[in-house]
CSV table of C-alpha atoms (C1' of nucleotides) in Angstrom, one decimal:
chain,number,residue,atom,x,y,z
A,7,MET,CA,1.5,-16.1,10.2
A,8,SER,CA,3.5,-13.3,11.8
A,9,ILE,CA,2.4,-11.7,15.1
A,10,ARG,CA,2.0,-8.4,13.3
A,11,SER,CA,-0.6,-9.9,10.9
A,12,GLN,CA,-3.2,-9.9,13.6
A,13,LEU,CA,-2.5,-6.3,14.5
A,14,LEU,CA,-3.0,-5.4,10.8
A,15,LYS,CA,-6.5,-6.8,10.7
A,16,GLY,CA,-8.9,-4.1,9.7
A,17,ILE,CA,-6.1,-1.6,9.6
A,18,LEU,CA,-4.8,-2.6,6.2
A,19,GLU,CA,-8.0,-1.9,4.5
A,20,GLY,CA,-8.1,1.7,5.8
A,21,CYS,CA,-4.5,2.3,4.9
A,22,ILE,CA,-5.2,1.2,1.3
A,23,LEU,CA,-8.2,3.5,1.1
A,24,SER,CA,-6.0,6.3,2.4
A,25,ILE,CA,-3.2,5.7,0.0
A,26,ILE,CA,-5.6,5.5,-3.0
A,27,HIS,CA,-7.1,8.7,-1.8
A,28,MET,CA,-3.8,10.5,-2.0
A,29,GLN,CA,-3.5,9.5,-5.7
A,30,PRO,CA,-4.9,6.8,-7.9
A,31,THR,CA,-2.7,3.7,-7.4
A,32,TYR,CA,-2.4,0.2,-8.8
A,33,GLY,CA,-1.9,-3.0,-6.8
A,34,TYR,CA,1.8,-3.6,-7.2
A,35,GLU,CA,2.5,0.0,-6.5
A,36,LEU,CA,0.5,-0.2,-3.3
A,37,SER,CA,2.7,-2.9,-1.9
A,38,MET,CA,5.8,-0.8,-2.5
A,39,LYS,CA,4.2,2.3,-1.0
A,40,LEU,CA,3.1,0.4,2.1
A,41,GLN,CA,6.7,-0.8,2.4
A,42,LYS,CA,8.0,2.7,2.2
A,43,PHE,CA,5.6,3.8,4.9
A,44,GLY,CA,6.9,1.1,7.2
A,45,LEU,CA,4.4,-1.7,6.8
A,46,SER,CA,7.2,-3.8,5.3
A,47,ASP,CA,5.9,-7.3,5.3
A,48,VAL,CA,2.6,-6.8,3.5
A,49,SER,CA,2.4,-9.1,0.6
A,50,GLU,CA,0.4,-9.1,-2.6
A,51,GLY,CA,-1.6,-12.0,-1.3
A,52,SER,CA,-3.0,-9.5,1.2
A,53,ILE,CA,-3.5,-6.6,-1.1
A,54,TYR,CA,-5.3,-8.0,-4.2
A,55,PRO,CA,-8.1,-9.7,-2.3
A,56,ILE,CA,-8.7,-6.4,-0.4
A,57,LEU,CA,-8.8,-4.4,-3.7
A,58,ILE,CA,-11.3,-6.9,-5.1
A,59,ARG,CA,-13.5,-6.6,-2.0
A,60,LEU,CA,-13.3,-2.9,-1.9
A,61,GLN,CA,-14.4,-2.7,-5.5
A,62,LYS,CA,-17.3,-5.1,-4.8
A,63,GLU,CA,-18.4,-2.8,-2.0
A,64,LYS,CA,-18.1,0.1,-4.4
A,65,LEU,CA,-15.6,2.0,-2.3
A,66,ILE,CA,-13.1,2.1,-5.2
A,67,ILE,CA,-13.1,1.7,-8.9
A,68,GLY,CA,-10.4,0.2,-11.0
A,69,GLU,CA,-9.4,0.9,-14.6
A,70,MET,CA,-6.9,-0.9,-16.7
A,71,ILE,CA,-4.4,1.5,-18.2
A,72,LYS,CA,-1.5,0.7,-20.5
A,73,SER,CA,1.9,1.2,-19.1
A,74,GLU,CA,4.7,2.7,-21.1
A,75,ALA,CA,7.0,0.0,-19.8
A,76,GLY,CA,5.7,-3.3,-18.5
A,77,PRO,CA,2.3,-5.0,-18.2
A,78,LYS,CA,-0.9,-3.1,-18.0
A,79,ARG,CA,-1.8,-1.6,-14.6
A,80,LYS,CA,-5.2,-1.4,-12.9
A,81,TYR,CA,-5.4,2.0,-11.3
A,82,TYR,CA,-7.9,2.4,-8.5
A,83,HIS,CA,-9.5,5.6,-7.3
A,84,LEU,CA,-12.0,6.3,-4.5
A,85,THR,CA,-15.7,6.7,-4.9
A,86,GLU,CA,-17.7,9.1,-2.8
A,87,GLU,CA,-18.7,6.1,-0.7
A,88,GLY,CA,-15.0,5.2,-0.4
A,89,LYS,CA,-14.2,8.7,0.9
A,90,ALA,CA,-16.9,8.3,3.5
A,91,ALA,CA,-15.6,4.9,4.5
A,92,LEU,CA,-12.1,6.4,4.8
A,93,GLN,CA,-13.3,9.1,7.2
A,94,GLN,CA,-15.1,6.4,9.2
A,95,PHE,CA,-12.0,4.3,9.4
A,96,ILE,CA,-10.0,7.2,10.6
A,97,ALA,CA,-12.6,7.9,13.3
A,98,ASN,CA,-12.5,4.2,14.4
A,99,TRP,CA,-8.7,4.2,14.4
A,100,GLU,CA,-8.5,7.2,16.7
A,101,ALA,CA,-11.2,5.7,18.9
A,102,ILE,CA,-9.1,2.6,19.3
A,103,LYS,CA,-5.7,4.2,19.5
A,104,GLN,CA,-6.4,6.4,22.5
A,105,PRO,CA,-7.6,3.7,24.9
A,106,VAL,CA,-4.8,1.4,23.8
A,107,ASP,CA,-2.1,4.0,24.4
A,108,LYS,CA,-3.6,4.7,27.8
A,109,ILE,CA,-3.6,1.1,28.7
A,110,ILE,CA,-0.1,0.2,27.6
A,111,ASP,CA,1.2,3.4,29.1
A,112,LYS,CA,0.0,2.3,32.6
A,113,GLY,CA,0.6,-1.4,32.3
A,114,GLY,CA,3.6,-1.6,30.1
A,115,GLU,CA,6.3,-0.1,32.2
A,116,GLU,CA,9.5,-2.2,32.5
A,117,THR,CA,9.9,-3.9,35.8
B,17,MET,CA,-20.0,-8.0,14.0
B,18,SER,CA,-19.1,-4.4,14.4
B,19,ILE,CA,-16.6,-2.6,12.3
B,20,ARG,CA,-14.4,-2.0,15.3
B,21,SER,CA,-14.1,-5.7,16.0
B,22,GLN,CA,-11.7,-6.1,13.1
B,23,LEU,CA,-9.6,-3.2,14.4
B,24,LEU,CA,-9.4,-4.9,17.8
B,25,LYS,CA,-8.0,-8.1,16.5
B,26,GLY,CA,-4.6,-8.7,18.1
B,27,ILE,CA,-5.0,-5.6,20.1
B,28,LEU,CA,-7.3,-6.9,22.8
B,29,GLU,CA,-4.8,-9.6,23.8
B,30,GLY,CA,-2.1,-7.0,24.4
B,31,CYS,CA,-4.4,-4.7,26.3
B,32,ILE,CA,-5.5,-7.6,28.6
B,33,LEU,CA,-1.8,-8.5,29.3
B,34,SER,CA,-1.2,-4.8,30.1
B,35,ILE,CA,-4.1,-4.5,32.5
B,36,ILE,CA,-3.2,-7.7,34.3
B,37,HIS,CA,0.4,-6.4,34.5
B,38,MET,CA,-0.8,-3.3,36.4
B,39,GLN,CA,-2.5,-5.5,39.0
B,40,PRO,CA,-3.8,-9.1,39.2
B,41,THR,CA,-7.3,-9.0,37.7
B,42,TYR,CA,-10.2,-11.4,37.1
B,43,GLY,CA,-12.3,-11.7,34.0
B,44,TYR,CA,-15.4,-9.9,34.9
B,45,GLU,CA,-13.3,-7.0,36.3
B,46,LEU,CA,-11.4,-6.9,33.1
B,47,SER,CA,-14.5,-6.2,31.0
B,48,MET,CA,-15.3,-3.3,33.3
B,49,LYS,CA,-11.8,-1.9,33.2
B,50,LEU,CA,-11.7,-2.1,29.4
B,51,GLN,CA,-15.0,-0.2,29.3
B,52,LYS,CA,-13.5,2.5,31.6
B,53,PHE,CA,-10.5,2.9,29.3
B,54,GLY,CA,-12.8,3.4,26.4
B,55,LEU,CA,-13.0,0.0,24.8
B,56,SER,CA,-16.7,0.0,25.6
B,57,ASP,CA,-18.1,-2.8,23.5
B,58,VAL,CA,-15.8,-5.6,24.5
B,59,SER,CA,-18.0,-8.5,25.8
B,60,GLU,CA,-17.1,-11.4,28.0
B,61,GLY,CA,-17.4,-13.6,25.0
B,62,SER,CA,-14.2,-12.0,23.8
B,63,ILE,CA,-12.4,-11.9,27.1
B,64,TYR,CA,-12.7,-15.4,28.6
B,65,PRO,CA,-11.5,-17.2,25.5
B,66,ILE,CA,-8.5,-14.9,25.4
B,67,LEU,CA,-7.7,-15.6,29.1
B,68,ILE,CA,-7.9,-19.3,28.5
B,69,ARG,CA,-5.6,-19.0,25.5
B,70,LEU,CA,-3.1,-16.9,27.4
B,71,GLN,CA,-3.0,-19.4,30.2
B,72,LYS,CA,-2.4,-22.2,27.8
B,73,GLU,CA,0.5,-20.3,26.4
B,74,LYS,CA,1.8,-19.8,29.9
B,75,LEU,CA,1.7,-16.0,29.7
B,76,ILE,CA,-0.6,-15.7,32.6
B,77,ILE,CA,-1.6,-17.9,35.6
B,78,GLY,CA,-5.1,-17.9,37.2
B,79,GLU,CA,-6.0,-18.7,40.7
B,80,MET,CA,-9.5,-19.1,42.1
B,81,ILE,CA,-9.9,-16.9,45.2
B,82,LYS,CA,-13.0,-16.6,47.4
B,83,SER,CA,-14.8,-13.3,47.2
B,84,GLU,CA,-16.2,-11.7,50.3
B,85,ALA,CA,-19.4,-10.9,48.3
B,86,GLY,CA,-20.4,-13.0,45.3
B,87,PRO,CA,-19.0,-16.0,43.4
B,88,LYS,CA,-15.4,-17.0,43.5
B,89,ARG,CA,-13.1,-15.0,41.2
B,90,LYS,CA,-10.2,-16.2,39.1
B,91,TYR,CA,-7.4,-13.7,39.5
B,92,TYR,CA,-4.8,-13.8,36.8
B,93,HIS,CA,-1.2,-12.5,37.0
B,94,LEU,CA,1.6,-12.4,34.4
B,95,THR,CA,4.4,-14.9,34.2
B,96,GLU,CA,7.9,-13.8,33.1
B,97,GLU,CA,7.0,-15.0,29.6
B,98,GLY,CA,3.9,-12.9,29.8
B,99,LYS,CA,5.9,-9.8,30.7
B,100,ALA,CA,8.1,-10.5,27.7
B,101,ALA,CA,5.1,-11.0,25.5
B,102,LEU,CA,3.7,-7.7,26.7
B,103,GLN,CA,6.9,-5.8,25.8
B,104,GLN,CA,6.8,-7.5,22.4
B,105,PHE,CA,3.2,-6.4,21.9
B,106,ILE,CA,4.0,-2.8,22.8
B,107,ALA,CA,6.9,-2.8,20.3
B,108,ASN,CA,4.6,-4.2,17.6
B,109,TRP,CA,1.9,-1.7,18.4
B,110,GLU,CA,4.3,1.2,18.0
B,111,ALA,CA,5.6,-0.3,14.8
B,112,ILE,CA,2.1,-0.4,13.4
B,113,LYS,CA,0.9,2.9,14.8
B,114,GLN,CA,3.5,5.1,13.3
B,115,PRO,CA,3.1,4.1,9.7
B,116,VAL,CA,-0.7,4.1,10.0
B,117,ASP,CA,-0.7,7.6,11.4
B,118,LYS,CA,1.6,8.8,8.6
B,119,ILE,CA,-0.6,7.2,6.0
B,120,ILE,CA,-3.9,8.6,7.2
B,121,ASP,CA,-2.3,11.9,7.9
B,122,LYS,CA,-1.5,12.3,4.2
B,123,GLY,CA,-4.5,10.5,2.7
B,124,GLY,CA,-7.3,11.3,5.1
B,125,GLU,CA,-7.7,15.0,4.6
B,126,GLU,CA,-11.2,16.2,4.0
B,127,THR,CA,-11.9,17.2,0.4
C,14,DT,C1',-39.5,-17.4,46.5
C,15,DA,C1',-38.1,-14.6,43.0
C,16,DA,C1',-35.3,-11.3,40.9
C,17,DG,C1',-31.1,-9.4,39.8
C,18,DC,C1',-26.3,-9.1,40.1
C,19,DT,C1',-21.8,-11.3,39.9
C,20,DA,C1',-18.8,-14.4,37.6
C,21,DC,C1',-17.2,-18.1,34.7
C,22,DT,C1',-17.7,-21.1,30.4
C,23,DT,C1',-18.8,-23.0,25.7
C,24,DT,C1',-20.2,-23.2,20.7
C,25,DG,C1',-20.1,-21.8,16.2
C,26,DC,C1',-19.7,-18.1,13.0
C,27,DA,C1',-17.7,-14.3,10.2
C,28,DA,C1',-13.9,-11.5,8.8
C,29,DT,C1',-9.3,-11.0,7.4
C,30,DG,C1',-4.1,-11.3,6.5
C,31,DC,C1',-1.1,-14.3,4.2
C,32,DA,C1',1.7,-18.1,2.4
C,33,DA,C1',2.0,-20.4,-1.7
C,34,DG,C1',1.3,-21.0,-6.2
C,35,DG,C1',0.0,-19.5,-10.8
C,36,DT,C1',-0.3,-16.6,-15.3
C,37,DA,C1',1.5,-13.4,-18.5
C,38,DG,C1',3.7,-9.3,-20.6
C,39,DT,C1',8.1,-6.6,-21.0
C,40,DA,C1',13.0,-5.7,-20.8
C,41,DT,C1',17.8,-7.0,-20.7
C,42,DA,C1',21.7,-9.9,-21.4
C,43,DT,C1',24.0,-13.7,-23.5
D,9,DA,C1',16.9,-16.6,-30.4
D,10,DT,C1',17.0,-17.9,-25.6
D,11,DA,C1',17.2,-17.3,-20.9
D,12,DT,C1',16.6,-14.5,-17.0
D,13,DA,C1',14.6,-11.1,-14.3
D,14,DC,C1',11.3,-7.8,-13.3
D,15,DT,C1',6.6,-6.0,-13.5
D,16,DA,C1',1.8,-6.9,-12.6
D,17,DC,C1',-2.2,-9.4,-11.8
D,18,DC,C1',-5.1,-13.3,-9.6
D,19,DT,C1',-6.6,-17.5,-6.8
D,20,DT,C1',-7.0,-21.2,-3.2
D,21,DG,C1',-7.1,-22.6,1.4
D,22,DC,C1',-5.7,-21.9,6.0
D,23,DA,C1',-5.1,-19.9,10.8
D,24,DT,C1',-6.4,-16.6,13.9
D,25,DT,C1',-9.4,-14.0,16.5
D,26,DG,C1',-13.5,-11.1,18.2
D,27,DC,C1',-18.1,-11.8,19.4
D,28,DA,C1',-23.1,-13.0,19.6
D,29,DA,C1',-25.7,-16.2,22.0
D,30,DA,C1',-26.6,-19.3,25.3
D,31,DG,C1',-25.7,-21.7,29.5
D,32,DT,C1',-24.3,-22.6,34.6
D,33,DA,C1',-24.2,-21.3,39.3
D,34,DG,C1',-23.4,-18.6,43.6
D,35,DC,C1',-24.7,-14.6,46.3
D,36,DT,C1',-27.8,-10.7,47.8
D,37,DT,C1',-32.0,-8.4,48.5
D,38,DA,C1',-36.8,-7.8,48.6
DNA sequence: TAAGCTACTTTGCAATGCAAGGTAGTATAT
DNA sequence: ATATACTACCTTGCATTGCAAAGTAGCTTA
């Protein structure tokens, strides 16, 4: 397990909600979008379980749609609950980011 | 378990390294410093296990020192390995923060 | 003597990312 | 036709980590 994995805990879920909020997205596409954004080592083994969980929690809804080229795709979109959860995630993220930045700014100087 | 807990995973360890890097610190003091920085709900049950782990990994060294008032305190300071680990953490943190900010900036707009 | 603070420690649980492996449809090349 | 590669989905089991809860013990003050 990579060091980064631990940092991603709790973050991935919010990122996935956010990407789906931009536009309905299917799992495989998600992994490529995350890569483009710079979260390069996120595998499908991380993504699909999260999608299933989010759907159980009724934050997203998935629909199988035929693809013109290739296997069928399960497009997900946010529910109203999902939108609320996304806003909550963003608030939590900001509430963590600021203290952490302050802490590493003071303690992380090179010696 | 609070929602924030998940976001803290992997982050707390780096923050603790960073605070100890500013100045040798003991466990109880750490919990108060984290509070002041804004990580308010971090309990001792989170901190001491991390300190023990960091010492096992030889990133920090603890020394019991008599207190003028109250029980003895175990002051921790960073090893060279610990300083390297801190720099590594900061790099990982930056590498996560930027993509996440980009993602929630685009997907997190209110509707 | 009691109460309250300081300070450290341990146990066991819950949540989550991920490696690894699997299934199957489609497209392209040989 | 057959093989290869890509698309796309799903599942199992593990390792890590934060934390609630509970405990131990010294010091200070009333």
